mmCIF file of C-alpha atoms in Angstrom:
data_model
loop_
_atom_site.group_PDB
_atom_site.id
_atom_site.type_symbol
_atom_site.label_atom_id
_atom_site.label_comp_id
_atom_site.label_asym_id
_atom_site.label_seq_id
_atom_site.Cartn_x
_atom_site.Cartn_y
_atom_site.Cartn_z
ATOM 1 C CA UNK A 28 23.632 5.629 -13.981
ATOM 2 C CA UNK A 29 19.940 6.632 -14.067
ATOM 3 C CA UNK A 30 17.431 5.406 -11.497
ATOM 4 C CA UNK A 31 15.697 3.305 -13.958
ATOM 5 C CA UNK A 32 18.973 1.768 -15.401
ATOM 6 C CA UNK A 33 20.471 0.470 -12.087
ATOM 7 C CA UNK A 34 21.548 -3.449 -12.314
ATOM 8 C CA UNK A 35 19.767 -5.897 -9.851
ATOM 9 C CA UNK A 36 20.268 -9.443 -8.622
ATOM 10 C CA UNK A 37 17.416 -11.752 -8.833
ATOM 11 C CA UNK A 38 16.706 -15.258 -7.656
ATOM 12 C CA UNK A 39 15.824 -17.542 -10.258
ATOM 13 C CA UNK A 40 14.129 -21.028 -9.780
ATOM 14 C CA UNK A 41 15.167 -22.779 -13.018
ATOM 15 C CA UNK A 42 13.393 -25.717 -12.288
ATOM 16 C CA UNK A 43 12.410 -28.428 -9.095
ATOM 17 C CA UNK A 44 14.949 -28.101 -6.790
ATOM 18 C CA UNK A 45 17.137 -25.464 -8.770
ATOM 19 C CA UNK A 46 18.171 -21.966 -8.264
ATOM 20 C CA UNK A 47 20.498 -19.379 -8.448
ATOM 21 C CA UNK A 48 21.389 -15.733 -7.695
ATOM 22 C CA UNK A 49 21.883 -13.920 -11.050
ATOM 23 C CA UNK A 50 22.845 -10.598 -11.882
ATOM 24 C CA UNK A 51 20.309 -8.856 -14.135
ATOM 25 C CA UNK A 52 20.943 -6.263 -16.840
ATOM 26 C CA UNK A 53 19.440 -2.486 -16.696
ATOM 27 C CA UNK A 54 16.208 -2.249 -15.742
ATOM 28 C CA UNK A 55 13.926 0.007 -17.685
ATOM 29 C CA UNK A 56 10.190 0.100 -17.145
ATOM 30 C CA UNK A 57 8.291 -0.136 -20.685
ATOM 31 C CA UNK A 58 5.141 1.590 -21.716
ATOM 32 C CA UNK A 59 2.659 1.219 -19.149
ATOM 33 C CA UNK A 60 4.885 -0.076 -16.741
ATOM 34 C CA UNK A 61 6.597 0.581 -13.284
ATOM 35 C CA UNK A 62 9.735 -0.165 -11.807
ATOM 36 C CA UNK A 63 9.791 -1.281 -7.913
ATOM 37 C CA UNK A 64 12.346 -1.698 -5.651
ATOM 38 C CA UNK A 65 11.364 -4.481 -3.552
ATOM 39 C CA UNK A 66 11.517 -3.295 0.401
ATOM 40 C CA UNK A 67 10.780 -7.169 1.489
ATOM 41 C CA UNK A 68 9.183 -10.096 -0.061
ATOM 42 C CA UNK A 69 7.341 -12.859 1.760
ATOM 43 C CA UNK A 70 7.265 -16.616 1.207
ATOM 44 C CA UNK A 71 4.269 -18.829 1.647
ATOM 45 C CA UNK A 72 3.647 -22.785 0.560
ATOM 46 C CA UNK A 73 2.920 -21.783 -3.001
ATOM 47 C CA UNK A 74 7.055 -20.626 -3.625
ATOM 48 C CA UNK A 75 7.843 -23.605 -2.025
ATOM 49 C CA UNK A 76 5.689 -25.985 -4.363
ATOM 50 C CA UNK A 77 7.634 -24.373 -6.971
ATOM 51 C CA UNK A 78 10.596 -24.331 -5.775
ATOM 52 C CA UNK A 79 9.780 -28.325 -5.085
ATOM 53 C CA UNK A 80 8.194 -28.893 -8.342
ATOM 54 C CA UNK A 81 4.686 -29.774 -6.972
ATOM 55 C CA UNK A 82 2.822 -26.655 -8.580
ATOM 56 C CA UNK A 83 0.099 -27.445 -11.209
ATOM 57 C CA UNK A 84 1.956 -26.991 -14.320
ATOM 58 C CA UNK A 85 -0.725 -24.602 -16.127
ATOM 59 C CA UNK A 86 0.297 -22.312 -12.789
ATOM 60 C CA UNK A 87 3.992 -22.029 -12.910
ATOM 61 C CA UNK A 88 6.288 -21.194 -16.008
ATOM 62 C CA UNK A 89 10.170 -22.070 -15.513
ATOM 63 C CA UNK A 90 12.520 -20.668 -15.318
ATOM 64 C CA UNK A 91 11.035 -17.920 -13.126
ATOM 65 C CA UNK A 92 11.957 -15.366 -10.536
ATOM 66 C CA UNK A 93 9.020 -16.169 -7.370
ATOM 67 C CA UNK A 94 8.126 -13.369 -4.956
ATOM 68 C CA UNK A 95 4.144 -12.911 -5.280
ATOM 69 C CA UNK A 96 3.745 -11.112 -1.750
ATOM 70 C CA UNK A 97 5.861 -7.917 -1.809
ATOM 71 C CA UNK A 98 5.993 -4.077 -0.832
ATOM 72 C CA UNK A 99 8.453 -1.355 -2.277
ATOM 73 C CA UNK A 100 9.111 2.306 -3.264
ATOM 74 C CA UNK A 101 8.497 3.020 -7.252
ATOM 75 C CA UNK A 102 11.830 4.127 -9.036
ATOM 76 C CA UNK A 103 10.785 4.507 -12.483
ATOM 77 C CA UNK A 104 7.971 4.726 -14.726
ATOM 78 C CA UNK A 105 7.254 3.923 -18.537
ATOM 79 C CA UNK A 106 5.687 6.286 -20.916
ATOM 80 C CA UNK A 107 2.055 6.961 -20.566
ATOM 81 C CA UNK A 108 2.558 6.887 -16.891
ATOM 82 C CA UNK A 109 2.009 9.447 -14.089
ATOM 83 C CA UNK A 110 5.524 10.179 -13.585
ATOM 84 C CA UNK A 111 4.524 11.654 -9.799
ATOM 85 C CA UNK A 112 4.646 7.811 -8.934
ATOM 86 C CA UNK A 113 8.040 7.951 -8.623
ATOM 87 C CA UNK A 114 8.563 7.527 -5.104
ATOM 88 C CA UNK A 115 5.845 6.385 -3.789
ATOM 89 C CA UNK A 116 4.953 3.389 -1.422
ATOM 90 C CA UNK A 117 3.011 0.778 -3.029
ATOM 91 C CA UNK A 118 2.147 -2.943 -3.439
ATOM 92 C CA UNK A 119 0.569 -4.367 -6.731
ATOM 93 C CA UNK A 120 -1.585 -6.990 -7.565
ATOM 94 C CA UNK A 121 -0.413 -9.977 -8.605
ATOM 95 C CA UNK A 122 -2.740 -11.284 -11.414
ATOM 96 C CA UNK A 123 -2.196 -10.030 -14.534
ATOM 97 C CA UNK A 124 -5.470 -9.604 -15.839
ATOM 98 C CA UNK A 125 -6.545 -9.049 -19.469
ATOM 99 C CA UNK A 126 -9.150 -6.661 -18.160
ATOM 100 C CA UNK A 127 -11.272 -6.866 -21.294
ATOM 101 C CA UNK A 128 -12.926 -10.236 -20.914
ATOM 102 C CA UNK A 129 -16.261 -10.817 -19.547
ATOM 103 C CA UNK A 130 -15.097 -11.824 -16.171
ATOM 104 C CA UNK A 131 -13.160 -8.729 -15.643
ATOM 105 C CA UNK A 132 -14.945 -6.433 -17.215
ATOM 106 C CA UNK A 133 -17.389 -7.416 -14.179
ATOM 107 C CA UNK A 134 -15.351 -6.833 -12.106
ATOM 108 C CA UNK A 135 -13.689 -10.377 -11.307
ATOM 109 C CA UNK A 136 -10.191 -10.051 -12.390
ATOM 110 C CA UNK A 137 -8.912 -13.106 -10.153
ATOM 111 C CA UNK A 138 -11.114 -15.226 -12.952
ATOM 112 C CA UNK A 139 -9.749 -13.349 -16.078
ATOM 113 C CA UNK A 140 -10.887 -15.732 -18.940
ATOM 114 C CA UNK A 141 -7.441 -14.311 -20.821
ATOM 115 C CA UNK A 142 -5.404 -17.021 -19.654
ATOM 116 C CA UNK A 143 -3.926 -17.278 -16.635
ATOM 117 C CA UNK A 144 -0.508 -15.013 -15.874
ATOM 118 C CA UNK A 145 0.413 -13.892 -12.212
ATOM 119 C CA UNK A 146 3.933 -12.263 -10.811
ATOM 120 C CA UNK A 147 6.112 -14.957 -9.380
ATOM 121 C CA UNK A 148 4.816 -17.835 -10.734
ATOM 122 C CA UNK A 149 4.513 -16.775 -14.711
ATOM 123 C CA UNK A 150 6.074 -13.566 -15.052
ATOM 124 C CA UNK A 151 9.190 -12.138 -12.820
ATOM 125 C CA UNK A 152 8.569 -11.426 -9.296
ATOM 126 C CA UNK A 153 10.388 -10.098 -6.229
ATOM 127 C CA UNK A 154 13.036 -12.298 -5.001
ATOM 128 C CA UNK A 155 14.771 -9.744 -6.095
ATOM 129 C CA UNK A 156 16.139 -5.947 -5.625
ATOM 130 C CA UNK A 157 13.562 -4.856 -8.392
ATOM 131 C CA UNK A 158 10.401 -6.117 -9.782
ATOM 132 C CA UNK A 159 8.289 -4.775 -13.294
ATOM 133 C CA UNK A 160 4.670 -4.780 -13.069
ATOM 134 C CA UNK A 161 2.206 -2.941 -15.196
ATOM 135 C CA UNK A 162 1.537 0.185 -12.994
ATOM 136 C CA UNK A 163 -2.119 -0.118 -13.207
ATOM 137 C CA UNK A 164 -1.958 -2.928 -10.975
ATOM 138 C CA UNK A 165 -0.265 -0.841 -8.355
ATOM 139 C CA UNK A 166 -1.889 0.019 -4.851
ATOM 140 C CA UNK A 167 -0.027 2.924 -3.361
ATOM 141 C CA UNK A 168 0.134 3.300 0.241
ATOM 142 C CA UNK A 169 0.585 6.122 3.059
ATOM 143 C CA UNK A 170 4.404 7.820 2.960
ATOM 144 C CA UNK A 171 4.968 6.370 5.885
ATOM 145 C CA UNK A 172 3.835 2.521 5.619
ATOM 146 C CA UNK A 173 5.923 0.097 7.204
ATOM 147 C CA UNK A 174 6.832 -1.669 4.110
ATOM 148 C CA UNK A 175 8.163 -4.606 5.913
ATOM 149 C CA UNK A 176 4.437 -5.116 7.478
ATOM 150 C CA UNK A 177 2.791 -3.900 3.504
ATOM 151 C CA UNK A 178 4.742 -7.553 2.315
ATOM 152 C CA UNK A 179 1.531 -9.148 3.908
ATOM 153 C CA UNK A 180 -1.459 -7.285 1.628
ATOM 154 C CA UNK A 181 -1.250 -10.122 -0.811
ATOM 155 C CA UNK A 182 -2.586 -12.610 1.259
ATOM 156 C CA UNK A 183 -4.748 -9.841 3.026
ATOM 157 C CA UNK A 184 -6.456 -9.092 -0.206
ATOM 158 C CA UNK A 185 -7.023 -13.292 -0.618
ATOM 159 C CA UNK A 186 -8.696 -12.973 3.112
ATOM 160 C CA UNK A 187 -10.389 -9.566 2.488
ATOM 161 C CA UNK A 188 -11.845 -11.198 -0.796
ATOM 162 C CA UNK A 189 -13.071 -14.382 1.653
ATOM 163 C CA UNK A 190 -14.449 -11.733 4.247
ATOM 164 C CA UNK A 191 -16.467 -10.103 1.630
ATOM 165 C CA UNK A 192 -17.780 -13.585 0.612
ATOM 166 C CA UNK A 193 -18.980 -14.259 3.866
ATOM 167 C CA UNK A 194 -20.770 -11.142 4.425
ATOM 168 C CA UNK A 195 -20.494 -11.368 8.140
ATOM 169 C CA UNK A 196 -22.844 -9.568 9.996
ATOM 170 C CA UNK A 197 -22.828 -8.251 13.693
ATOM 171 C CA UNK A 198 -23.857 -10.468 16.655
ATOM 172 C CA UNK A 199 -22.686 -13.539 14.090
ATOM 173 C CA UNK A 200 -20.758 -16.309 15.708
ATOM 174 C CA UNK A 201 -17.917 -16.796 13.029
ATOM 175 C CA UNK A 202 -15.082 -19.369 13.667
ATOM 176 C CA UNK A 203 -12.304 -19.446 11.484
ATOM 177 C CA UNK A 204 -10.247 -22.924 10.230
ATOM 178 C CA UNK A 205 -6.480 -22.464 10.582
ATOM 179 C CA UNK A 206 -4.050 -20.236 12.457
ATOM 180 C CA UNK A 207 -1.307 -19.414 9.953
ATOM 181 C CA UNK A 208 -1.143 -16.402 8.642
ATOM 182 C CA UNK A 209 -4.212 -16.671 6.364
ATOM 183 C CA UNK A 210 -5.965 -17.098 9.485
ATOM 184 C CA UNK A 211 -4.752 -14.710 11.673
ATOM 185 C CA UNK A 212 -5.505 -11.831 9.072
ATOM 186 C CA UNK A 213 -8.747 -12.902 8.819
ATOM 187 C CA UNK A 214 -9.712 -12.303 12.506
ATOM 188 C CA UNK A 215 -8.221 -9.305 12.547
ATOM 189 C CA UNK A 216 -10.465 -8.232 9.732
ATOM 190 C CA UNK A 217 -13.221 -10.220 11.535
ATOM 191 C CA UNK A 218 -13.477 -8.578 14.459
ATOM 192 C CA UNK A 219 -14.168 -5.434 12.907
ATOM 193 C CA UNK A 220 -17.542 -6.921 12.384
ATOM 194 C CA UNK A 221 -18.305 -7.058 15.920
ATOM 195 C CA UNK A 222 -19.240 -11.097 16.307
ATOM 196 C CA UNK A 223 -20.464 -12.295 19.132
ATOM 197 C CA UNK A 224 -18.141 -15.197 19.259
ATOM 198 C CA UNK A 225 -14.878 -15.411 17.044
ATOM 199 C CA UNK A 226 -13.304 -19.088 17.121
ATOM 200 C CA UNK A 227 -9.937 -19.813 16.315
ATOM 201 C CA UNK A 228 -9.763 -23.676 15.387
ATOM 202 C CA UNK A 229 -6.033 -24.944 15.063
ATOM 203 C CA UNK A 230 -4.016 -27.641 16.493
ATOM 204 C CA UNK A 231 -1.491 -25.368 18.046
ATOM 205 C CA UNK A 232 -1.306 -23.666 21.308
ATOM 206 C CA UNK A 233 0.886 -20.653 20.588
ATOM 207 C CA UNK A 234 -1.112 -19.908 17.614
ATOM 208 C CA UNK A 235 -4.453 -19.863 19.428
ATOM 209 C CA UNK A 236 -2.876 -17.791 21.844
ATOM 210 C CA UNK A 237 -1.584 -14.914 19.401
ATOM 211 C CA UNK A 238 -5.163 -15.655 17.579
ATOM 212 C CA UNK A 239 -6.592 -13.883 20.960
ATOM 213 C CA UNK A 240 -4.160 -11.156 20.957
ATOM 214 C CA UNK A 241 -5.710 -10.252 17.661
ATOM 215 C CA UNK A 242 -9.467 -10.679 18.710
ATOM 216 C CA UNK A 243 -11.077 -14.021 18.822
ATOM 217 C CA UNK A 244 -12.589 -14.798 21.664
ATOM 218 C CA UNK A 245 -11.289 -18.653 22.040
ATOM 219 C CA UNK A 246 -9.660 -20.622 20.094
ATOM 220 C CA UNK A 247 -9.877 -24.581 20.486
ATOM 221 C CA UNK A 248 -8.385 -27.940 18.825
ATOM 222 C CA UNK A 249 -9.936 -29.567 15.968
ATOM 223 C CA UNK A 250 -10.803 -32.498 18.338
ATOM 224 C CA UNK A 251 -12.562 -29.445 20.436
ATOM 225 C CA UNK A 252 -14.377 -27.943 17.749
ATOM 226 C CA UNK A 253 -16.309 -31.203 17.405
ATOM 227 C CA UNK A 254 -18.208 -30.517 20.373
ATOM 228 C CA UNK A 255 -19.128 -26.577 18.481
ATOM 229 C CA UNK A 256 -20.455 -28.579 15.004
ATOM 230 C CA UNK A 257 -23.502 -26.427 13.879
ATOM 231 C CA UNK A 258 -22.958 -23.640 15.715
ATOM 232 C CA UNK A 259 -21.344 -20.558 13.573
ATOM 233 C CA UNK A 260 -23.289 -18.731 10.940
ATOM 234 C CA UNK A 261 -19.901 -18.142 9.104
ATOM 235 C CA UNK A 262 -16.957 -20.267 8.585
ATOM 236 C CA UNK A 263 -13.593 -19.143 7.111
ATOM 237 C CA UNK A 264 -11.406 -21.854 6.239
ATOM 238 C CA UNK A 265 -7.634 -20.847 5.924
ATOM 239 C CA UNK A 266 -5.987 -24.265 6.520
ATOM 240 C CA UNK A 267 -5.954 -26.041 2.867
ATOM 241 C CA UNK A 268 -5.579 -29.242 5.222
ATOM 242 C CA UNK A 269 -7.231 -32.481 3.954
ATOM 243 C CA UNK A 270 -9.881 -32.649 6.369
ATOM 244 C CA UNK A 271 -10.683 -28.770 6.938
ATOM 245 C CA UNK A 272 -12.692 -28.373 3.833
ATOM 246 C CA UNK A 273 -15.041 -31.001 4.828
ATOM 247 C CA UNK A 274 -14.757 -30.126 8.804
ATOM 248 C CA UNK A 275 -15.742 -26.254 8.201
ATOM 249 C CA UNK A 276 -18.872 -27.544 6.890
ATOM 250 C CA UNK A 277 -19.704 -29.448 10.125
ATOM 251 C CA UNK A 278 -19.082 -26.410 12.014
ATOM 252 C CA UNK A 279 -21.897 -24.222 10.125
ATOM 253 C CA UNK A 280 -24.738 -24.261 11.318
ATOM 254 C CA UNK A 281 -27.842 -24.836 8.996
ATOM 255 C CA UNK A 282 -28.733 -22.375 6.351
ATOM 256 C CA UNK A 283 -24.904 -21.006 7.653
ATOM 257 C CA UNK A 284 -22.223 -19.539 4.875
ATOM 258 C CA UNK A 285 -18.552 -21.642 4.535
ATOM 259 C CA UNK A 286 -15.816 -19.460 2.725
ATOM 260 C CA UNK A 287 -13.059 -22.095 1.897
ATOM 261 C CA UNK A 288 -9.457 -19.667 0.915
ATOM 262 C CA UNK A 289 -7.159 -22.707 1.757
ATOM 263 C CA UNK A 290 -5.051 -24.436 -1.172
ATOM 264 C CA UNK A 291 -6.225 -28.138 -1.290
ATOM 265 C CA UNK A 292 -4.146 -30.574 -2.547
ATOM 266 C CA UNK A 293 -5.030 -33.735 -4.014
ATOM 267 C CA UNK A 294 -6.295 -36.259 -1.686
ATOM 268 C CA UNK A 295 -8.506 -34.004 0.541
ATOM 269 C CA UNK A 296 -11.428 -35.111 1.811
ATOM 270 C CA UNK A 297 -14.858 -34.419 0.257
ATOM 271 C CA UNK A 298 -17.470 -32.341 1.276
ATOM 272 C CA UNK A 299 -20.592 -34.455 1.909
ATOM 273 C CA UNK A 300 -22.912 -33.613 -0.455
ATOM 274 C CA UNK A 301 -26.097 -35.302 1.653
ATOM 275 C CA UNK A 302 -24.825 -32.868 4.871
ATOM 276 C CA UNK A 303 -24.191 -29.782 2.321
ATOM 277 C CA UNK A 304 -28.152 -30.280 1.129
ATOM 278 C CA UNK A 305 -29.819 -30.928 4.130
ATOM 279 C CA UNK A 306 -28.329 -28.058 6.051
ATOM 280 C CA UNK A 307 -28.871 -25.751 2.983
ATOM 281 C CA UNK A 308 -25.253 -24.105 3.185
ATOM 282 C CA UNK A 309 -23.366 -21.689 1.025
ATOM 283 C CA UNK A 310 -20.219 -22.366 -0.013
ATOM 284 C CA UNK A 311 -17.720 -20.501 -1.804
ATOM 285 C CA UNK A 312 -14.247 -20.715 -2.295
ATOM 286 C CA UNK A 313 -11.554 -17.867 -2.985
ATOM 287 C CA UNK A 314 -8.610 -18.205 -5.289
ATOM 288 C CA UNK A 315 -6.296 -14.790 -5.222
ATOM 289 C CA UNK A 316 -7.690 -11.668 -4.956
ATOM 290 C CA UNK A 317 -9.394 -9.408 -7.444
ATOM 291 C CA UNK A 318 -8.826 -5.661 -7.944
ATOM 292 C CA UNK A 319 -11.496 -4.552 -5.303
ATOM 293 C CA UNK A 320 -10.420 -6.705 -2.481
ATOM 294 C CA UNK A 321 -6.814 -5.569 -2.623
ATOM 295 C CA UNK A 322 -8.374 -2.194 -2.022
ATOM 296 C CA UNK A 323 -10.306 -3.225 0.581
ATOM 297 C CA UNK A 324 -7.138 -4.921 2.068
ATOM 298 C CA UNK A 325 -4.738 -1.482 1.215
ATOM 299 C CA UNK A 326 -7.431 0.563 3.159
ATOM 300 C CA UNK A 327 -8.113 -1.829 5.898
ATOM 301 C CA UNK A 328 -4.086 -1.352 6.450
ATOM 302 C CA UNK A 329 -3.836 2.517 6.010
ATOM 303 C CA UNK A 330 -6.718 2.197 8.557
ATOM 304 C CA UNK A 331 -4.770 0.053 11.249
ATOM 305 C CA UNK A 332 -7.638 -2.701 10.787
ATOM 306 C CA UNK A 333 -5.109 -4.893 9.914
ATOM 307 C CA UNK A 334 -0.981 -5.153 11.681
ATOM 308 C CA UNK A 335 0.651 -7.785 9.917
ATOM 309 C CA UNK A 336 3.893 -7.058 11.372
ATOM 310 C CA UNK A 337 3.613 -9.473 14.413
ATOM 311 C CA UNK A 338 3.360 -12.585 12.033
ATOM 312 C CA UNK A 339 6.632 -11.577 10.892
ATOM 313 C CA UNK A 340 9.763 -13.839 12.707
ATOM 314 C CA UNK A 341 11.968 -14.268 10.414
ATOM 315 C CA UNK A 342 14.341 -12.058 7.904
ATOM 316 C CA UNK A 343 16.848 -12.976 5.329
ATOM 317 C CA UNK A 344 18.697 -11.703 2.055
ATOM 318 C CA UNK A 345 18.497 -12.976 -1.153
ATOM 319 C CA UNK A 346 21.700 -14.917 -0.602
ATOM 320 C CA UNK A 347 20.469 -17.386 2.219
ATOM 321 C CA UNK A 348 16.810 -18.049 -0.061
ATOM 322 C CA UNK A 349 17.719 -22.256 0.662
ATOM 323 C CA UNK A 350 17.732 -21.649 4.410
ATOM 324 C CA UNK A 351 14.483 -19.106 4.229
ATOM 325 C CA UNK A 352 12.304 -21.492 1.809
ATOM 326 C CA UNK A 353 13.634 -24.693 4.299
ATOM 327 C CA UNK A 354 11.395 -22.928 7.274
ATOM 328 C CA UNK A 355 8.452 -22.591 5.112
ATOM 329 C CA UNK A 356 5.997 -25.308 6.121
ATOM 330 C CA UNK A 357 9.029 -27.226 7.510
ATOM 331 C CA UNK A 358 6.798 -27.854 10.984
ATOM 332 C CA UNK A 359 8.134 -26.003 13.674
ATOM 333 C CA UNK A 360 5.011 -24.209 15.225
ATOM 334 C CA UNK A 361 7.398 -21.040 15.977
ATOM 335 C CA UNK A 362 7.996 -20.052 12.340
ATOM 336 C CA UNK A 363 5.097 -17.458 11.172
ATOM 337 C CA UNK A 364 6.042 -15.450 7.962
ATOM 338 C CA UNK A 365 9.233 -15.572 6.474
ATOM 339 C CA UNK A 366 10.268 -12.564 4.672
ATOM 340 C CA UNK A 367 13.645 -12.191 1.800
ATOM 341 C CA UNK A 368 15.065 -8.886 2.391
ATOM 342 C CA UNK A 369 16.854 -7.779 -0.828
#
């Protein structure tokens, strides 16, 4: 059997609370396309909202196959593709953008106005042994990436978008809002910038502590922070807790920036609009990752700017998905990033 006609398994969430391990037919790659086999796939809190039911509906399409952070080696192409992909390392971006429409064709293809369509969540993604994407989203990487690591560069493109955002500057005192992995990227892209204080604000004691292994300078409570409000000319909020939103803006100081990356659910608390005018801040808030910040992310990793691999603890295969999506944002402060291995 050809390379591009090999069966696969694939995990598919058929609805809240429902899925199973099916075996899927030939896969071919179709014009324009490329065919991945996945090397390791990670999980976050957005494949468990799905698998729970609790993702917007306009954001999810069931049945579907998750897997929106992933790395892998190309096996096939389509027509009308550079066949010398074949082989290669790569990751791809996950947003399927139209890349006609206004938005993109300025360059901000995580707001395509084409509707919205994103691997994992609307179209088939890698909790599986292969995944189809259209091979001009692909971002190739060195022949000898650690592809377990590369499974991170989706949510390193989300933070490398939110660094840009910021525009942090040397000598800045920058503090960033949550440890998990979000967070932990982000200082290591951070401290490239040379700060003159980076602040790691999270509730947890190991995390703080692996947060200074990576280059912050301290990293305090929530309940310490207090004591810091209106002190850092850049705040990166990772947490999507309900208070951090409105608690990063406390911590800027005035005429500071506030880059807010965390998913909020509803119920979070508000930011104060009196506080927001008075202290003249900029706010902006991230959602994905357009085309130029996963190249920023893909070259920040070639570059060793960024090591992932140390937020990695734990590995499984397809087959034990209930036990891996159970750890995800189950509480215990010694699970970082859960990888599927198919």
């Amino acid at each position: 059997m050809s390379p591009d006609a090999r069966p696969g398994r694939a995990l598919v969430v058929d609805g809240p609370g429902r899925h199973r391990l099916t075996e899927a037919g030939p896969a071919r790659p179709g014009p324009g396309e490329a065919l991945v086999e996945v090397a390791a796939a990670g999980i976050c809190m957005s494949d468990r909202e799905v698998y729970e039911g609790r993702r917007d509906p306009g954001f999810v399409r069931y049945p579907v196959v998750p897997g929106h952070e992933w790395s892998g080696t190309v096996v096939a192409v389509g027509t009308a593709v550079d066949p010398s992909l074949v082989g290669r390392r790569t990751v791809a971006e996950g947003f399927r953008a139209c890349g006609t429409c206004e938005r993109c064709r300025c360059g901000e293809t995580s707001l395509c106005s084409g509707g919205y369509a994103e691997t994992g969540f609307t179209e088939p993604g890698a909790f599986a042994d292969h995944v189809t994407v259209p091979a001009r989203l692909l971002h190739l990487l060195d022949d000898d990436a650690d592809l377990r690591a590369a499974a991170l560069l989706e949510p390193a493109a989300v933070i490398a978008a939110a660094v840009r955002a910021g525009r942090p500057r040397p000598g800045e005192r920058i503090a960033v809002v949550g440890a998990g992995t979000l967070g932990m990227l982000a200082v290591q892209l951070l401290r490239a910038s040379s700060p003159a204080a980076l602040t790691v604000v999270d509730p947890r004691s190991a995390r703080g502590e692996q947060a200074r292994r990576f280059g912050a300078t301290e990293a305090v409570t929530p309940e310490e922070a207090q004591t810091a409000y209106g002190s850092y000319d850049l705040v990166i909020e990772t947490a999507g807790a309900p208070t951090t939103a409105a608690s990063s803006c406390l911590l800027a100081r005035r005429g500071g920036r506030v880059v807010l990356t965390g998913m909020f659910t509803p119920g979070a608390v508000g930011i104060d609009p009196v506080h927001l005018s008075l202290s003249q801040l900029e706010v902006r808030s991230v959602f994905g990752a357009p085309s130029w910040a996963w190249t920023d992310a893909v070259r920040a990793f070639g570059l060793g700017l960024l090591d992932p691999a140390p937020l990695i603890t734990h590995e499984f295969p397809l087959e034990r998905f209930a036990d891996a999506i159970a750890l995800v944002g189950g509480g215990d402060p010694k699970t970082g990033k859960v990888l599927l291995r198919p």
